[in-house]
C-alpha positions as CSV (number, residue, x, y, z in Angstrom):
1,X,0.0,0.0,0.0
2,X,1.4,3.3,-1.1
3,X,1.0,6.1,1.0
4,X,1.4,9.5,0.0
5,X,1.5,12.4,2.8
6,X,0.7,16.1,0.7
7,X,1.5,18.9,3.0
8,X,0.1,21.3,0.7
9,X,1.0,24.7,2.4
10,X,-0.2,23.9,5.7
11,X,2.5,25.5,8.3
12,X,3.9,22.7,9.8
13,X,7.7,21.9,9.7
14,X,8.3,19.8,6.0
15,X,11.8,18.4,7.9
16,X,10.1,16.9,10.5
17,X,7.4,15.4,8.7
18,X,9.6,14.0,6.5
19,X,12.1,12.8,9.3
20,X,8.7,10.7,10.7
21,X,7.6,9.7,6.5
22,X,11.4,7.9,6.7
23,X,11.0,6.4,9.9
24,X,7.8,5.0,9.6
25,X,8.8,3.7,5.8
26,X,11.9,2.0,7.2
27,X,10.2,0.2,9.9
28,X,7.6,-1.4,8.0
29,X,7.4,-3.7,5.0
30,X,3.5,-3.5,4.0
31,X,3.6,0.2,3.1
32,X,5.2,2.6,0.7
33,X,5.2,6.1,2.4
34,X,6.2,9.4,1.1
35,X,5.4,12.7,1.0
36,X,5.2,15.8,-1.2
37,X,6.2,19.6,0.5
38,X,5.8,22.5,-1.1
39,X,8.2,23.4,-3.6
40,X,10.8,25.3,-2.1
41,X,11.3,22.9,0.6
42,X,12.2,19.7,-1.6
43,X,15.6,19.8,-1.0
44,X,15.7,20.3,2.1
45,X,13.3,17.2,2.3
46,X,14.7,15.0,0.2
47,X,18.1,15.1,2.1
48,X,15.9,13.4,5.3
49,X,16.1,10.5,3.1
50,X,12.1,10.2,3.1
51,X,10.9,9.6,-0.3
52,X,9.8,13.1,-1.9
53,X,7.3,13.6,-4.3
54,X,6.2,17.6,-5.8
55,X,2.6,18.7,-5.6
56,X,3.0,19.8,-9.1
57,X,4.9,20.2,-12.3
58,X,4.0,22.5,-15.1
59,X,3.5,21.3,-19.4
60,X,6.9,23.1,-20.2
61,X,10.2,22.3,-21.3
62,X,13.7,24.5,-20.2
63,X,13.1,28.1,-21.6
64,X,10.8,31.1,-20.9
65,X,8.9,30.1,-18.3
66,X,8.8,32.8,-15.3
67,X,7.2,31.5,-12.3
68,X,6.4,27.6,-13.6
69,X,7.8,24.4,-12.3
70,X,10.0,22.6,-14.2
71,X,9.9,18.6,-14.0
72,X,13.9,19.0,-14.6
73,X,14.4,21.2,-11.7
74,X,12.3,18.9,-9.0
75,X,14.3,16.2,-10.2
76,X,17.2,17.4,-9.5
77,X,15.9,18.8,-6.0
78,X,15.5,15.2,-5.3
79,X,12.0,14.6,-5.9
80,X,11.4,10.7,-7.4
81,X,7.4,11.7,-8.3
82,X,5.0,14.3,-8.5
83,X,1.3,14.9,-8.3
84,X,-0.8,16.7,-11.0
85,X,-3.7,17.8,-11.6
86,X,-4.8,17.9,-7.7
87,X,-8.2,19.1,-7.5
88,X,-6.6,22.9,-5.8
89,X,-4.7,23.0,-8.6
90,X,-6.6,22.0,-11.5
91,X,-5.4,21.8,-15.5
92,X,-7.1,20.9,-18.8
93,X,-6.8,17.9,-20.2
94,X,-4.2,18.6,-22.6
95,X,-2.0,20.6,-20.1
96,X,-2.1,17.3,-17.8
97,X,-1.1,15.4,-20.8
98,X,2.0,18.0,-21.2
99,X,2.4,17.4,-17.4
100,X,2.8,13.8,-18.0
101,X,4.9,14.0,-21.0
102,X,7.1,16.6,-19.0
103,X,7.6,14.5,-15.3
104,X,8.1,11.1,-17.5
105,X,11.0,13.2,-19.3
106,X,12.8,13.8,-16.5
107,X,12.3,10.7,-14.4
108,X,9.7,11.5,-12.1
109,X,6.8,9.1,-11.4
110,X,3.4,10.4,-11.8
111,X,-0.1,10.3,-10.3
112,X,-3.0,12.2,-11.8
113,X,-5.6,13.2,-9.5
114,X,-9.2,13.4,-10.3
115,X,-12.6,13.7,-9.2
116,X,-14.5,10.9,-10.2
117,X,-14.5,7.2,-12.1
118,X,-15.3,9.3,-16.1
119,X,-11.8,11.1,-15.1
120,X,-10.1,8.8,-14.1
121,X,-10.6,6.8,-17.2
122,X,-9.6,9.9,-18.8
123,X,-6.6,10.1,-17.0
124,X,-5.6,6.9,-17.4
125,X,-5.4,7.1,-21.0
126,X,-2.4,9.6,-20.8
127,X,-0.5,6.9,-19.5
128,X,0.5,8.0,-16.0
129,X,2.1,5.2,-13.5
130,X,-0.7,5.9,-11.3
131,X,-4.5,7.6,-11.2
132,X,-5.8,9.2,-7.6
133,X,-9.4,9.7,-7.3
134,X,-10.8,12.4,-4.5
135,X,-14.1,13.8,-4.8
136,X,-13.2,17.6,-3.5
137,X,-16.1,17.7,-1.1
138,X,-14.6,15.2,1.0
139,X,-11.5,16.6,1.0
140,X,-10.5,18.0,4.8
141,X,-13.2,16.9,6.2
142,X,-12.4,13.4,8.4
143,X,-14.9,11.6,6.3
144,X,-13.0,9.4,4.2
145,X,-14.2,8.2,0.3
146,X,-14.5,4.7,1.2
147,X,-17.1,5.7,3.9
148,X,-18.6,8.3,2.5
149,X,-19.1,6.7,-1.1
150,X,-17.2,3.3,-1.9
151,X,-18.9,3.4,-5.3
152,X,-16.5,5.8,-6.5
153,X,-13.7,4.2,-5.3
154,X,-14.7,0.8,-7.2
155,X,-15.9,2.6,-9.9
156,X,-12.7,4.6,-10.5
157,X,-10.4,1.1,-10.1
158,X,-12.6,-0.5,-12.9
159,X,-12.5,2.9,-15.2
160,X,-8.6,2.3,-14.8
161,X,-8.7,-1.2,-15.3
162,X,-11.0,-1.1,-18.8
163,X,-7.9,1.8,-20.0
164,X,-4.9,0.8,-18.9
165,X,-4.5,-2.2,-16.4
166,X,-1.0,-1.1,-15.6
167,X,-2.1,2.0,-14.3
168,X,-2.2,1.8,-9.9
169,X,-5.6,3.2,-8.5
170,X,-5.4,5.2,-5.3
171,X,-7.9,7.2,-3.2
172,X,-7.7,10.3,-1.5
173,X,-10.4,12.6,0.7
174,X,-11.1,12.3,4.3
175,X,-8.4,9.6,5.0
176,X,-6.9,10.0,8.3
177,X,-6.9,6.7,10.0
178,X,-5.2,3.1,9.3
179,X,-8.8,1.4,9.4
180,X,-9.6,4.0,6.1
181,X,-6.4,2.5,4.5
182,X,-7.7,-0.5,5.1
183,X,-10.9,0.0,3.8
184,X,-9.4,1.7,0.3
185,X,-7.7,-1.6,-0.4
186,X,-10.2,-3.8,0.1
187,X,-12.5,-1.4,-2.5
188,X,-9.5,-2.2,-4.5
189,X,-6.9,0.9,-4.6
190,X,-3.1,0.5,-4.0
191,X,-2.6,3.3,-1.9
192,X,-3.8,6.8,-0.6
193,X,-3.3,10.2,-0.5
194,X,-3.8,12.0,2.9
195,X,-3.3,15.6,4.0
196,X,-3.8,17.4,7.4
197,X,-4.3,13.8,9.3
198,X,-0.3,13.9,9.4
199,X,0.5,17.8,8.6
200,X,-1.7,19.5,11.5
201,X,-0.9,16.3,13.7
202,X,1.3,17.0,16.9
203,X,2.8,13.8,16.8
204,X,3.4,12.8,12.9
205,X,5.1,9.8,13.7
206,X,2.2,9.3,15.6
207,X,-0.4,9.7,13.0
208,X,1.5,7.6,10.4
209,X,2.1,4.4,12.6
210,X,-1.4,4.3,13.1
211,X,-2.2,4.2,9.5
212,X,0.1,1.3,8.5
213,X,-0.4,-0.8,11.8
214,X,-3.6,-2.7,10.7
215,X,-2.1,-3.4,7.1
């Protein structure tokens, strides 16, 4: 189970998170975990050791660019994947395509984010290693997907499966206990993406031990 921590911009401290994301990765062997701090704190992250993903990377290649992310420079910040198309920082289609094409070029796994199963199967045909569904109005709120409405989540592993079967499924929204990782893989996902459960906690190392114990 792949477990993906985003801290978005919340103000907590990225080093420490990411001191408890490589502890708790290192002391189990039935989860992935990582996480993904904001931009300007990937280096700094990434030399934890904890595996470090970016929240985003822009449809561009080296050149005139002021103020876009460049896959090449995330990379080389030490970033091994990167989100796109999360639902607070939504692209069109072809610009999540470009995003794709872009992290794939310089090395970076990807998962595209989107709101429901007809997206996902949309974003699965751009040929991402992995597809994240999170309806947005379940985001933040403590009520994960799987509880709230497993449909999507079974929906959005078979609209993945009928594109690509190589593309991984994961579900995001609400998570923010290890019986809600549980309850994503039975529904079939490989792994979750979770937020403020571990970036507002006051114990992270806390927060994520309790999500990988019952796996």
């Amino acid at each position: 189970m792949f477990i993906l921590v985003n801290l978005k911009t919340y103000p907590c401290d990225p080093v420490a998170v990411a001191e408890a994301v490589r502890d708790v990765d290192e002391s189990t062997d039935v989860a992935r975990v990582a996480v993904a701090p904001q931009a300007t704190h990937l280096e700094r992250v990434a030399e934890t050791g904890a595996e470090t993903w970016a929240q985003h990377v822009d449809p561009i290649d080296y050149g005139s660019n002021t103020g876009h992310t460049l896959a090449e420079t995330v990379a080389d910040a030490g970033a091994v994947g990167t989100l796109i198309n999360h639902s607070e920082r939504r692209l069109k289609l072809a610009d999540v395509d470009g995003a794709v094409e872009a992290a794939d070029r310089a090395g970076l796994e990807t998962v595209v984010c989107a709101n429901n199963p007809a997206q996902i199967g949309a974003a699965a045909a751009l040929e991402p290693d992995a597809v994240a569904v999170e309806p947005p109005e379940l985001i933040g709120t403590g009520t994960p997907v799987s509880q709230a409405d497993p449909e999507i989540v079974e929906g959005a592993v078979a609209a993945a499966a009928n594109v690509d079967s190589d593309v991984s499924v994961l579900c995001g929204a609400g998570i923010s206990t290890g019986d809600d990782v549980v309850a994503a893989g039975e529904l079939g996902s490989e792994g979750v993406l979770l937020a403020s459960g571990v970036a507002k906690a006051d114990d992270p190392t806390a927060a994520l031990s309790d999500l990988v114990d019952p796996l």
